[in-house]
Structures are given as C-alpha cells and as structure tokens.
Amino acid sequence: MRKEKTLCQKVGRLWSLMVGLKVTGKNFVQPQITVHYPRQTVDNISTFKGHIQLVGKPKEPSVPKCICCMLCVTSCPSGCIKVVKTKPPKEDTSKDAPGDLQTEKKEPPKAPKTPSKWILDFNTCSLCGTCAEVCPVKSIEYSCDVYSAGFSRQDFVYDLLDDLKVRAAAAPAPKKAEKKASAAEPAVAKEEAKAE
Amino acid sequence: MNELSKTLGGVPVEFLHIAIGLVALAAFVGLNAVLLVWMERKVAGHFQRRPGPFEVGPHGLLQTIVDAVKLIGKQIFVPDGADKMLFWAAPFLAFLPVFVTLLPIPWGEVIVAHEVNLGLLLILAFAGIGVLSLCLAGWSSNNKWSLLGAARAVAQSVAYEIPMLLSVLAVVFVTGTLNLSEIVSSQGTGTFSWEGSLFSWLIFKQPLAAIIYFVCALAETNRAPFDLPEAESELTAGFHTEYSGMGFGLFFLAEYANMIVVSGVATALFLGGWNSPFGATSGPWWFLAKVYVLIFVMMWLRWTYPRVRFDQLLNIAWKWLIPLAIANLLLTALLVKVFSHPLYM
C-alpha cells in the first residue's frame, strides 16, 4: 500500500518541476559537447582499429614488408584483398649462343618478393582481423581512419601501396636526420666560439 | 479598403477584410510551420548540447523545406479495410479549424482579421473540432493501436477543455468582455499610477488562471509532457500511425499551427497582447515576440519533463486543475461583485 501523502507534500513536489527547468535551462546556455564533424575532428583515436594498412620496411618506409605469400588473400573470409606479385624481369635471350640452350640449364630470374598491386575492397571487409593475424612478416596493421565517408562504392576500394607511399612521404624523417642534426650542433657551437 | 471594395464591383468591405485576413493568416501559418519545426529541432539540439540541423542551408534553415518535399514525394496509401472518406477527412479536419481560430486574435491595435464580439467563444468552440479529427483518424485507420491512441487523445482533449474554459472565464469576469481586442486594450492602461503598463497585464491579476490555461494549452495541442496520443515509444505513432507522407505532414502542421493559436490567445489574455511592458513602443512586434517566447517555453517544457502516464494525466485534470479552476472562478466572481473596484473593471 502506498503511503498517502499530505496535501503539503503533494504541492511541495511541484518544486522539482522548477529544478528540472533550471537543469535544462543551464544546458541550453552551456557550450556544445559534441564534436561537430567535419568542422572539428578528434585526435584521441590511437587505439581505434580502422581499415587495414601496410607497414613499410624500417629502412625503406615506402616499400611494404609484404612478401606476397598470399596468406591474407586466402584467409580473408570475404575475399576482399587482392595482391599481385611483381613480375620477374624479362629473360635476356638475345645474347645467348644457340648452342648454350642445350647444354646449360639456365635458371629463370627470380621474381622480387614485393607486391606490384595491393588492393583492399573495404565495401565487403568485415574487420575480422584475420589478415593481420596470419601475416608472417607483420606487414598488415590497423589504421586510425574514423572519417570514412564517401559518395560511391569506389571511394572504399583502397589502393594500399599508394596509401603507404603517401604516409611514408608525410611521416617525419627517420633516424638519419637526427644524426645529421646532432652532427650539426657541435659545428654550430664551434662557429659561435669562433665568433666570440 | 473602401476604394478596393468599389473597384471590385461593390463587394462588401467586411468580406474583403476577412478574405485578405485569411490569406495573410494562411501565409503566416505556412511560414511559421517551416520556422517552428526548424526552431524545435535547433532548440532540442541546444538543450541536448548538440548543434541540431546544420548542413542544409545556413544553420539548417532549409531543412524543413527539404523534409516537406520528401514527405510530399512519399507514396500515399490507405490501409486495407480503412474507411477512405473518414481517413482523408481526419487530417483536413485537424488543420482547417486553425484558420477560424486565428481570425479574432488581435495582432496589433487594428490588425485583426475579424474582430468578433464573442471571439473567445469562437476559439474555444472550434478548438473542439480538433478532437473530432483525432477520433476519426484513429477509428478509420482500421488499426487497434491507432484506435487506442485516438481514445486516449479524445479523453485527454475533452478532459482538459473544462479547466481551460474555466480559467478563461475568470479572465472574462475581470474584463467583462469576450472580445479579444478589448481584453488586450484594457491591459494597456493602468488605472493606478503605480501600475504602469506592465502590472496591468492580467497575468498579475489572475496568476492561477494563467498557469491553468497554459497547462491546458499544452494538453490540448498534444505537447509534451501530455503527448501520450502521439507517444512514439509507446503506441508507434498513436492515432496517426497509418498516415504516410502528406497525411502525417498535415497533422504535424496542425500541431504547430495550434501551438501558435494557443500561444496567441495566452498572449492576448494574460500577457497584454501588443502592449509593450514599458509603455512606449507598443505594436504587433511585441505580440509576436511574446508568442515566440511562449512557444519557446513550450519547447523547453517538452525537453525537460517525462511523459505523464494516462491515469496521471486524467488525475491532474480531474483532481487538480478543475477544482483549482472552479475555486479561482468563484474567488474572482466574489471579488468582482463584492468590491466592484475600478481595479477589477
């Protein structure tokens, strides 16, 4: 049984209506807390697992570590990765003497273990992470791209080799530059000492 | 106006006055519907600390027009087994009384579409037709949820009409007239020197009636916290579940137009209409400003309070508003009769 409230108590409860109005009124004049995309962007998304991207070699950042083993292509459940291995350089048969072909077995030149095409169709990607898991050289990592918005399906077919080159070009210069900078400092110090 | 009447071949001036007034009011309502929907979404956004519509047009101003185009382009269908004539009569019945109720409202000292001696009675009478449209919408949809929504809507509207009438009646006792223009004029002039313009407004002489009227206005226009008939989370869309595209658009439009009507009446009755609070710059701009402030308050209430339960809804009407309105009316009648003070004449 609910305890019956007195009239005073019932009228007193009307004060909560005013409190409510004060709360929403305050909210109305306070600044907005949503991030107004695309005019504002967030920068605390380093742990976000976005679409995959290639990892560059430490000494050649615009070349991926990928060895074209095709494990990611075969293990992808949606079949959205396409990797094309670089073709081997053409055999130079013009210099061979006619007799050589019968006696020696020439080995065909080996194909370099680097991809010429690395396409991700993000339209069908289910973000399962299998490709990153099975890659033997850890050439696949997740990007932090949260702003994937486009106008057509083609916008989501990513050419990851291009993407790697762009990122490598935009990245800060590697350790070589640091060595140069630290080498430059004593030189500058010497010059200053000379000037004094 | 007389010259215009002569050039049109002796059409009566009154008729011309009403015709021009209706056209102007139709334009006003149309423009306001677009504006108010935008305002509602922006205000809702700001109460929730987000921007609201922003992309379509500068600060989302064209959003409503684009939404209207989308609504018009939708397929219009009538549910299987529905009563076609009643199904299509309902949205129009919701919308048409708005034009009649807007006629007697005094927007300025002489700006009134049709000054009616029984203006208040006209407004209250035609507001009742909206109830009929709710009933028809729910019944003719051939959908038990719509019917339930309509039953609730009718109960709500009818229950809240009574305290609305009683609170308005108290105002009529004080001013002695049902003519809205005269009620507004009587609020401009203060009888005592200390009154000035502001304190002659009826909200200071009839505060309880003002509050009761405002609560009833919220209930009559199905605004939160009394929006049970269109409670999206409970009854899909209540009585207008089966309406698509333009049918829904008309109900929507009717709701915003009704908001303008009740705010206009509240302004005229309680807030001094077109009178300015400091006596100098009276005019229709003050009337519009007050109407929009009241509409903003309605939106503020919508985004503050949770929806009332149906039994709570009717309890508020029967156990609180009606007794209070009757008490207020009796007290006012007593004071007016016994004292016959110029303050109350």
Coordinates of C-alpha atoms in Angstrom, one line a residue:
Chain A
M1 CA 0.0 0.0 0.0
R2 CA 1.4 3.4 -1.0
K3 CA 1.7 5.8 1.9
E4 CA -0.8 8.6 1.2
K5 CA 0.9 11.9 1.0
T6 CA -0.4 15.0 2.7
L7 CA -1.5 18.0 0.6
C8 CA 1.5 19.9 1.6
Q9 CA 3.8 17.2 0.4
K10 CA 1.9 16.9 -2.9
V11 CA 2.2 20.6 -3.5
G12 CA 5.8 20.6 -2.4
R13 CA 6.7 18.1 -5.2
L14 CA 5.9 20.9 -7.7
W15 CA 9.3 22.4 -6.7
S16 CA 11.0 19.6 -8.6
L17 CA 9.5 20.9 -11.8
M18 CA 11.3 24.1 -11.3
V19 CA 14.6 22.3 -10.5
G20 CA 14.2 20.4 -13.8
L21 CA 13.7 23.6 -15.7
K22 CA 16.8 25.0 -14.2
V23 CA 18.8 22.0 -15.2
T24 CA 17.7 22.1 -18.8
G25 CA 18.0 25.9 -18.9
K26 CA 21.6 25.6 -17.8
N27 CA 22.2 23.0 -20.5
F28 CA 20.8 25.3 -23.1
V29 CA 23.3 28.1 -22.5
Q30 CA 26.4 25.8 -22.0
P31 CA 28.7 25.1 -24.9
Q32 CA 28.0 22.0 -27.0
I33 CA 29.9 18.8 -26.1
T34 CA 29.5 17.0 -29.4
V35 CA 32.4 17.2 -31.9
H36 CA 31.0 19.0 -35.0
Y37 CA 32.2 16.8 -37.8
P38 CA 33.6 17.7 -40.4
R39 CA 34.4 21.2 -38.9
Q40 CA 36.1 19.6 -35.9
T41 CA 37.9 16.3 -35.7
V42 CA 39.0 14.2 -32.7
D43 CA 42.6 13.4 -32.1
N44 CA 42.5 10.8 -29.3
I45 CA 41.9 7.8 -31.5
S46 CA 45.2 6.0 -31.5
T47 CA 43.6 2.8 -30.2
F48 CA 40.9 2.7 -33.0
K49 CA 41.0 -0.3 -35.2
G50 CA 40.1 1.0 -38.6
H51 CA 40.7 -0.5 -42.1
I52 CA 44.0 -2.3 -42.6
Q53 CA 47.1 -0.6 -44.0
L54 CA 50.5 -1.8 -45.0
V55 CA 53.6 -1.5 -42.8
G56 CA 56.7 -0.2 -44.5
K57 CA 60.2 -1.6 -44.2
P58 CA 62.2 0.2 -41.5
K59 CA 64.9 1.4 -43.9
E60 CA 62.6 1.9 -46.9
P61 CA 59.3 3.2 -45.5
S62 CA 57.6 3.4 -48.8
V63 CA 58.1 -0.3 -49.6
P64 CA 55.9 -2.7 -47.7
K65 CA 57.2 -5.7 -45.7
C66 CA 54.8 -7.9 -47.7
I67 CA 56.4 -11.0 -49.3
C68 CA 53.4 -11.9 -51.4
C69 CA 52.8 -15.2 -49.7
M70 CA 49.0 -14.7 -50.3
L71 CA 48.1 -15.9 -46.8
C72 CA 45.9 -12.9 -46.2
V73 CA 44.2 -13.3 -49.6
T74 CA 43.3 -16.9 -49.0
S75 CA 42.3 -16.5 -45.4
C76 CA 40.1 -13.4 -45.8
P77 CA 36.5 -14.7 -45.3
S78 CA 35.1 -12.0 -47.6
G79 CA 37.7 -12.2 -50.3
C80 CA 38.3 -8.5 -50.3
I81 CA 42.1 -8.4 -50.6
K82 CA 43.8 -8.6 -53.9
V83 CA 47.6 -8.9 -54.1
V84 CA 49.6 -9.0 -57.3
K85 CA 53.2 -10.1 -57.1
T86 CA 55.8 -8.1 -59.1
K87 CA 56.6 -10.0 -62.3
P88 CA 60.2 -11.3 -62.7
P89 CA 62.4 -9.2 -65.0
K90 CA 62.3 -10.5 -68.6
E91 CA 64.9 -13.0 -69.7
D92 CA 67.6 -11.5 -71.9
T93 CA 67.7 -14.3 -74.6
S94 CA 69.4 -12.1 -77.3
K95 CA 72.9 -12.7 -76.1
D96 CA 72.7 -16.5 -75.9
A97 CA 74.6 -18.5 -78.4
P98 CA 72.4 -21.2 -80.0
G99 CA 74.5 -24.0 -78.5
D100 CA 74.1 -22.9 -74.9
L101 CA 70.5 -23.7 -74.5
Q102 CA 71.0 -27.4 -75.0
T103 CA 74.0 -27.8 -72.6
E104 CA 73.2 -25.5 -69.7
K105 CA 70.0 -25.2 -67.8
K106 CA 69.6 -21.5 -67.1
E107 CA 67.6 -20.6 -64.1
P108 CA 64.9 -18.1 -64.8
P109 CA 65.4 -14.9 -62.9
K110 CA 63.5 -14.9 -59.6
A111 CA 60.6 -12.6 -59.0
P112 CA 61.3 -10.0 -56.4
K113 CA 59.2 -10.7 -53.3
T114 CA 57.3 -7.4 -53.3
P115 CA 53.8 -6.6 -54.5
S116 CA 53.0 -4.5 -57.5
K117 CA 49.4 -4.2 -56.5
W118 CA 47.7 -4.4 -53.1
I119 CA 44.0 -3.6 -53.2
L120 CA 41.6 -3.7 -50.3
D121 CA 37.9 -3.6 -51.1
F122 CA 36.6 -2.1 -47.8
N123 CA 33.0 -2.5 -49.0
T124 CA 33.0 -6.1 -48.1
C125 CA 35.6 -6.1 -45.3
S126 CA 34.2 -7.4 -42.0
L127 CA 37.1 -6.0 -39.9
C128 CA 37.7 -9.6 -38.5
G129 CA 41.5 -9.1 -38.4
T130 CA 42.3 -12.5 -39.8
C131 CA 44.6 -11.0 -42.4
A132 CA 46.7 -9.1 -39.8
E133 CA 46.8 -12.3 -37.7
V134 CA 48.1 -14.7 -40.4
C135 CA 50.6 -12.3 -42.0
P136 CA 54.0 -13.9 -41.3
V137 CA 56.0 -10.7 -41.6
K138 CA 53.6 -8.5 -39.8
S139 CA 53.1 -6.3 -42.8
I140 CA 49.4 -5.5 -42.0
E141 CA 48.3 -3.2 -39.3
Y142 CA 45.1 -1.3 -38.5
S143 CA 44.8 2.4 -39.4
C144 CA 43.1 5.1 -37.2
D145 CA 40.8 6.3 -40.0
V146 CA 37.5 7.1 -38.4
Y147 CA 36.3 9.5 -41.1
S148 CA 35.5 7.0 -43.8
A149 CA 32.6 8.8 -45.6
G150 CA 32.2 8.7 -49.3
F151 CA 29.8 9.2 -52.1
S152 CA 30.2 6.0 -54.0
R153 CA 31.4 2.4 -53.6
Q154 CA 34.6 3.2 -55.5
D155 CA 35.6 5.6 -52.7
F156 CA 36.1 2.5 -50.5
V157 CA 38.3 0.4 -52.8
Y158 CA 41.7 1.3 -51.2
D159 CA 45.0 1.1 -53.1
L160 CA 47.1 0.4 -50.0
L161 CA 50.5 0.7 -51.8
D162 CA 49.7 4.3 -52.8
D163 CA 48.5 4.9 -49.3
L164 CA 51.8 3.6 -47.9
K165 CA 53.8 5.9 -50.2
V166 CA 51.7 8.9 -49.1
R167 CA 52.1 8.1 -45.4
A168 CA 55.9 7.5 -45.8
A169 CA 56.3 10.8 -47.6
A170 CA 54.3 12.6 -45.0
A171 CA 55.9 11.0 -42.0
P172 CA 58.8 12.8 -40.1
A173 CA 62.3 12.0 -41.4
P174 CA 63.8 8.8 -39.9
K175 CA 67.0 8.5 -37.7
K176 CA 69.3 9.7 -40.5
A177 CA 68.1 13.3 -40.0
E178 CA 68.5 13.0 -36.2
K179 CA 72.2 12.0 -36.7
K180 CA 72.7 15.0 -39.1
A181 CA 71.1 17.4 -36.6
S182 CA 73.2 16.2 -33.7
A183 CA 76.3 16.4 -36.0
A184 CA 75.3 19.9 -36.9
E185 CA 75.1 21.1 -33.3
P186 CA 78.8 20.8 -32.4
A187 CA 79.6 22.5 -35.7
V188 CA 77.3 25.4 -34.8
A189 CA 78.8 25.6 -31.4
K190 CA 82.3 25.8 -32.9
E191 CA 81.2 28.6 -35.1
E192 CA 79.8 30.5 -32.2
A193 CA 83.0 30.0 -30.2
K194 CA 85.0 31.4 -33.2
A195 CA 82.7 34.4 -33.5
E196 CA 83.3 35.2 -29.8
Chain B
M1 CA -10.4 49.3 -48.1
N2 CA -13.5 51.2 -49.4
E3 CA -11.7 52.0 -52.7
L4 CA -10.8 48.4 -53.1
S5 CA -14.4 47.4 -52.5
K6 CA -15.6 49.8 -55.1
T7 CA -13.1 48.7 -57.7
L8 CA -14.1 45.1 -57.2
G9 CA -17.7 45.9 -58.0
G10 CA -19.2 46.7 -54.7
V11 CA -18.0 43.7 -52.7
P12 CA -18.8 44.3 -49.0
V13 CA -15.9 45.7 -47.1
E14 CA -16.2 43.2 -44.3
F15 CA -15.9 40.3 -46.7
L16 CA -12.8 41.8 -48.2
H17 CA -11.3 42.3 -44.8
I18 CA -11.9 38.7 -43.9
A19 CA -10.6 37.4 -47.2
I20 CA -7.4 39.4 -47.0
G21 CA -7.0 38.4 -43.4
L22 CA -7.4 34.8 -44.2
V23 CA -4.9 34.9 -47.0
A24 CA -2.4 36.7 -44.7
L25 CA -3.1 34.2 -41.9
A26 CA -2.6 31.3 -44.2
A27 CA 0.8 32.7 -45.3
F28 CA 1.7 33.4 -41.7
V29 CA 0.8 29.8 -40.6
G30 CA 2.7 28.3 -43.5
L31 CA 5.8 30.3 -42.9
N32 CA 5.6 29.6 -39.2
A33 CA 5.2 25.9 -39.6
V34 CA 8.5 25.9 -41.5
L35 CA 10.1 28.2 -38.9
L36 CA 8.8 26.4 -35.9
V37 CA 9.9 22.9 -37.0
W38 CA 13.4 24.3 -37.5
M39 CA 13.2 26.1 -34.2
E40 CA 12.1 23.0 -32.4
R41 CA 14.9 20.9 -33.8
K42 CA 17.5 23.6 -33.0
V43 CA 16.2 24.2 -29.5
A44 CA 16.0 20.5 -28.9
G45 CA 19.6 20.2 -30.1
H46 CA 20.8 23.0 -27.8
F47 CA 19.1 21.6 -24.8
Q48 CA 20.9 18.4 -25.5
R49 CA 24.2 20.3 -26.1
R50 CA 24.5 19.4 -29.8
P51 CA 24.1 21.6 -32.8
G52 CA 20.8 20.3 -34.4
P53 CA 20.4 20.6 -38.2
F54 CA 23.3 22.4 -39.7
E55 CA 24.2 21.3 -43.2
V56 CA 21.1 22.0 -45.3
G57 CA 21.1 25.8 -45.8
P58 CA 22.8 28.2 -43.4
H59 CA 22.5 26.6 -39.9
G60 CA 19.9 24.1 -41.2
L61 CA 17.3 26.7 -42.2
L62 CA 16.3 24.9 -45.3
Q63 CA 16.0 21.5 -43.5
T64 CA 12.2 21.8 -43.1
I65 CA 11.5 22.6 -46.7
V66 CA 13.6 19.7 -47.8
D67 CA 11.7 17.4 -45.3
A68 CA 8.4 18.7 -46.7
V69 CA 9.5 17.9 -50.2
K70 CA 10.4 14.4 -49.0
L71 CA 7.0 14.0 -47.3
I72 CA 5.2 15.1 -50.5
G73 CA 7.1 12.6 -52.5
K74 CA 6.1 9.6 -50.4
Q75 CA 3.6 7.1 -51.6
I76 CA 0.1 7.8 -50.3
F77 CA -1.8 4.7 -49.3
V78 CA -4.9 3.8 -47.4
P79 CA -4.7 0.8 -45.2
D80 CA -6.7 -2.3 -46.2
G81 CA -10.2 -2.1 -44.7
A82 CA -10.0 1.5 -43.7
D83 CA -12.8 3.9 -44.2
K84 CA -11.5 6.0 -47.1
M85 CA -13.6 9.1 -46.7
L86 CA -13.0 9.4 -42.9
F87 CA -9.4 8.5 -43.3
W88 CA -8.8 11.5 -45.6
A89 CA -11.2 13.8 -43.7
A90 CA -9.3 13.5 -40.5
P91 CA -6.1 15.4 -41.4
F92 CA -8.1 18.2 -43.0
L93 CA -10.4 18.4 -40.0
A94 CA -7.3 18.8 -37.8
F95 CA -6.0 21.6 -39.9
L96 CA -8.9 23.7 -41.0
P97 CA -10.2 24.9 -37.6
V98 CA -6.9 26.7 -37.2
F99 CA -7.9 29.3 -39.7
V100 CA -11.1 30.1 -37.9
T101 CA -9.5 30.2 -34.5
L102 CA -6.8 32.6 -35.8
L103 CA -9.4 35.1 -37.0
P104 CA -10.3 37.0 -33.8
I105 CA -6.7 37.2 -32.5
P106 CA -5.5 40.9 -32.3
W107 CA -2.0 41.0 -33.6
G108 CA -1.9 44.8 -33.3
E109 CA -4.1 47.7 -32.3
V110 CA -6.0 47.5 -35.6
I111 CA -4.5 44.4 -37.1
V112 CA -7.2 41.7 -36.6
A113 CA -8.6 39.6 -39.3
H114 CA -12.1 39.7 -38.0
E115 CA -13.0 41.3 -34.7
V116 CA -15.7 39.2 -33.2
N117 CA -17.6 40.2 -30.1
L118 CA -17.6 36.5 -29.0
G119 CA -14.0 35.9 -30.0
L120 CA -13.1 33.7 -27.1
L121 CA -16.2 31.6 -27.5
L122 CA -15.4 31.1 -31.2
I123 CA -11.9 30.0 -30.4
L124 CA -13.0 27.5 -27.7
A125 CA -15.7 26.1 -29.9
F126 CA -13.5 25.5 -32.9
A127 CA -10.7 24.0 -30.8
G128 CA -13.2 21.3 -30.1
I129 CA -13.3 20.2 -33.7
G130 CA -9.7 19.1 -33.4
V131 CA -11.0 16.4 -31.0
L132 CA -13.2 15.1 -33.8
S133 CA -10.3 14.8 -36.2
L134 CA -8.4 12.7 -33.6
C135 CA -11.3 10.4 -33.2
L136 CA -11.8 9.9 -37.0
A137 CA -8.1 9.3 -37.6
G138 CA -7.9 6.5 -35.0
W139 CA -11.2 4.9 -36.0
S140 CA -10.8 5.0 -39.7
S141 CA -7.3 3.5 -39.7
N142 CA -8.6 0.0 -39.1
N143 CA -5.7 -0.5 -36.6
K144 CA -6.3 -1.3 -32.9
W145 CA -3.3 0.7 -31.8
S146 CA -4.5 3.8 -33.6
L147 CA -7.9 3.3 -32.0
L148 CA -6.3 3.1 -28.6
G149 CA -4.3 6.2 -29.3
A150 CA -7.4 8.0 -30.5
A151 CA -9.3 7.0 -27.5
R152 CA -6.6 8.4 -25.2
A153 CA -6.3 11.6 -27.3
V154 CA -10.1 12.2 -27.1
A155 CA -10.2 11.6 -23.4
Q156 CA -7.2 13.9 -22.9
S157 CA -8.6 16.7 -25.1
V158 CA -12.1 16.6 -23.6
A159 CA -10.8 16.5 -20.0
Y160 CA -8.6 19.5 -20.4
E161 CA -11.1 21.6 -22.3
I162 CA -13.0 22.1 -19.0
P163 CA -10.3 23.8 -16.9
M164 CA -9.3 25.8 -20.0
L165 CA -12.8 27.2 -20.2
L166 CA -13.0 27.9 -16.5
S167 CA -9.7 29.7 -16.4
V168 CA -10.6 31.8 -19.4
L169 CA -14.0 32.5 -17.8
A170 CA -12.2 34.1 -14.8
V171 CA -10.5 36.5 -17.2
V172 CA -13.8 37.3 -18.8
F173 CA -15.2 38.1 -15.4
V174 CA -12.4 40.5 -14.7
T175 CA -12.5 42.3 -18.1
G176 CA -16.3 42.0 -18.7
T177 CA -16.0 41.1 -22.4
L178 CA -15.3 38.1 -24.6
N179 CA -13.8 40.3 -27.3
L180 CA -10.1 39.7 -27.5
S181 CA -9.3 43.1 -28.9
E182 CA -11.0 44.8 -26.0
I183 CA -9.3 42.5 -23.5
V184 CA -5.9 43.5 -24.9
S185 CA -6.8 47.2 -24.9
S186 CA -7.9 47.0 -21.2
Q187 CA -4.4 45.7 -20.3
G188 CA -2.6 48.6 -21.7
T189 CA -3.9 51.3 -19.5
G190 CA -3.2 51.1 -15.8
T191 CA -5.8 52.7 -13.5
F192 CA -3.3 53.5 -10.8
S193 CA -0.1 55.4 -11.3
W194 CA 2.0 52.6 -9.8
E195 CA 0.6 50.1 -12.3
G196 CA 2.2 51.5 -15.4
S197 CA 1.8 49.2 -18.4
L198 CA 3.4 46.0 -17.1
F199 CA 1.4 45.4 -14.0
S200 CA -1.9 45.9 -15.7
W201 CA -1.3 42.7 -17.5
L202 CA -3.8 40.0 -16.5
I203 CA -1.1 37.5 -15.5
F204 CA -0.6 39.6 -12.3
K205 CA -4.3 39.7 -11.5
Q206 CA -5.1 36.1 -12.5
P207 CA -1.8 34.1 -12.0
L208 CA -3.6 30.9 -11.2
A209 CA -5.8 31.2 -14.3
A210 CA -2.7 31.8 -16.4
I211 CA -0.9 28.7 -15.1
I212 CA -4.1 26.5 -15.5
Y213 CA -4.6 27.9 -19.0
F214 CA -1.0 27.2 -20.0
V215 CA -1.1 23.6 -18.7
C216 CA -4.4 23.0 -20.6
A217 CA -3.0 24.5 -23.7
L218 CA -0.1 22.0 -23.6
A219 CA -2.6 19.2 -23.2
E220 CA -4.9 20.5 -26.0
T221 CA -2.1 20.7 -28.5
N222 CA -0.8 17.2 -27.5
R223 CA 2.6 18.7 -26.5
A224 CA 4.9 17.0 -24.0
P225 CA 4.5 16.2 -21.2
F226 CA 1.0 15.4 -22.4
D227 CA 1.9 13.9 -25.8
L228 CA 0.6 10.5 -25.0
P229 CA -1.6 10.3 -28.1
E230 CA 1.5 10.5 -30.3
A231 CA 3.9 8.8 -27.9
E232 CA 6.3 7.3 -30.3
S233 CA 7.8 5.0 -27.9
E234 CA 4.6 3.5 -26.7
L235 CA 2.0 3.4 -29.5
T236 CA 4.2 3.6 -32.6
A237 CA 2.6 6.9 -33.5
G238 CA -0.7 6.7 -31.8
F239 CA -3.7 7.9 -33.9
H240 CA -1.6 8.9 -36.9
T241 CA 0.3 5.5 -37.2
E242 CA -1.3 4.7 -40.6
Y243 CA -0.7 8.1 -42.2
S244 CA 2.2 8.4 -44.6
G245 CA 3.7 11.4 -46.3
M246 CA 1.3 14.3 -46.6
G247 CA -1.3 12.9 -44.2
F248 CA 1.3 12.9 -41.5
G249 CA 2.6 16.3 -42.7
L250 CA -0.9 17.8 -42.2
F251 CA -1.2 16.5 -38.6
F252 CA 2.3 17.8 -37.9
L253 CA 1.4 21.2 -39.4
A254 CA -1.9 21.3 -37.5
E255 CA 0.0 20.7 -34.2
Y256 CA 2.4 23.7 -34.8
A257 CA -0.5 25.9 -36.0
N258 CA -2.4 25.0 -32.9
M259 CA 0.6 25.9 -30.8
I260 CA 0.6 29.4 -32.4
V261 CA -3.2 29.7 -31.7
V262 CA -3.0 28.8 -28.0
S263 CA 0.1 31.0 -27.5
G264 CA -1.6 33.8 -29.3
V265 CA -4.6 33.5 -27.1
A266 CA -2.5 33.3 -24.0
T267 CA -0.6 36.4 -25.0
A268 CA -3.8 38.3 -25.7
L269 CA -5.4 37.2 -22.5
F270 CA -2.6 37.3 -20.0
L271 CA 0.4 39.0 -21.3
G272 CA -1.1 42.2 -22.6
G273 CA -1.1 41.3 -26.3
W274 CA 0.6 44.0 -28.3
N275 CA 1.3 46.3 -25.4
S276 CA 4.9 47.0 -24.5
P277 CA 5.9 46.4 -20.9
F278 CA 7.4 49.9 -20.6
G279 CA 4.5 51.7 -22.4
A280 CA 6.4 53.3 -25.3
T281 CA 6.8 51.0 -28.3
S282 CA 3.5 49.0 -28.5
G283 CA 2.8 47.2 -31.7
P284 CA 2.5 43.8 -33.4
W285 CA 6.2 43.1 -32.9
W286 CA 5.6 42.8 -29.2
F287 CA 2.7 40.4 -29.8
L288 CA 4.9 38.2 -32.0
A289 CA 7.8 38.4 -29.5
K290 CA 5.5 37.2 -26.7
V291 CA 4.1 34.4 -28.8
Y292 CA 7.5 33.1 -29.7
V293 CA 8.7 33.3 -26.1
L294 CA 5.7 31.2 -25.1
I295 CA 6.4 28.7 -27.8
F296 CA 10.0 28.5 -26.7
V297 CA 8.7 27.8 -23.1
M298 CA 6.5 25.0 -24.6
M299 CA 9.6 23.5 -26.2
W300 CA 11.6 23.9 -23.0
L301 CA 8.9 22.0 -21.2
R302 CA 8.9 19.3 -23.8
W303 CA 12.6 18.6 -23.4
T304 CA 12.5 18.8 -19.6
Y305 CA 9.6 16.7 -18.4
P306 CA 8.9 13.0 -18.8
R307 CA 5.6 12.0 -20.3
V308 CA 2.8 11.6 -17.9
R309 CA 1.0 8.2 -17.6
F310 CA -2.5 8.2 -18.8
D311 CA -4.1 7.9 -15.3
Q312 CA -1.8 10.6 -14.1
L313 CA -2.9 12.7 -17.0
L314 CA -6.6 12.4 -16.1
N315 CA -5.9 12.8 -12.4
I316 CA -4.2 16.1 -13.0
A317 CA -7.2 17.3 -14.9
W318 CA -9.9 16.0 -12.6
K319 CA -8.4 16.2 -9.2
W320 CA -6.2 19.3 -9.6
L321 CA -7.0 21.6 -12.5
I322 CA -10.8 21.5 -12.4
P323 CA -11.1 22.1 -8.6
L324 CA -8.5 24.9 -8.7
A325 CA -10.1 26.5 -11.8
I326 CA -13.5 26.4 -10.1
A327 CA -12.1 27.9 -6.9
N328 CA -10.3 30.6 -8.9
L329 CA -13.5 31.4 -10.7
L330 CA -15.6 31.6 -7.5
L331 CA -13.0 33.8 -5.9
T332 CA -12.8 36.1 -8.9
A333 CA -16.6 36.3 -9.1
L334 CA -16.8 37.2 -5.4
L335 CA -14.1 39.9 -5.6
V336 CA -15.6 41.4 -8.8
K337 CA -19.1 41.5 -7.4
V338 CA -18.4 42.5 -3.8
F339 CA -15.8 45.0 -4.3
S340 CA -16.7 46.4 -7.8
H341 CA -13.4 48.1 -7.6
P342 CA -12.0 50.0 -10.6
L343 CA -9.0 47.8 -10.3
Y344 CA -11.2 45.0 -11.5
M345 CA -13.3 46.8 -14.1

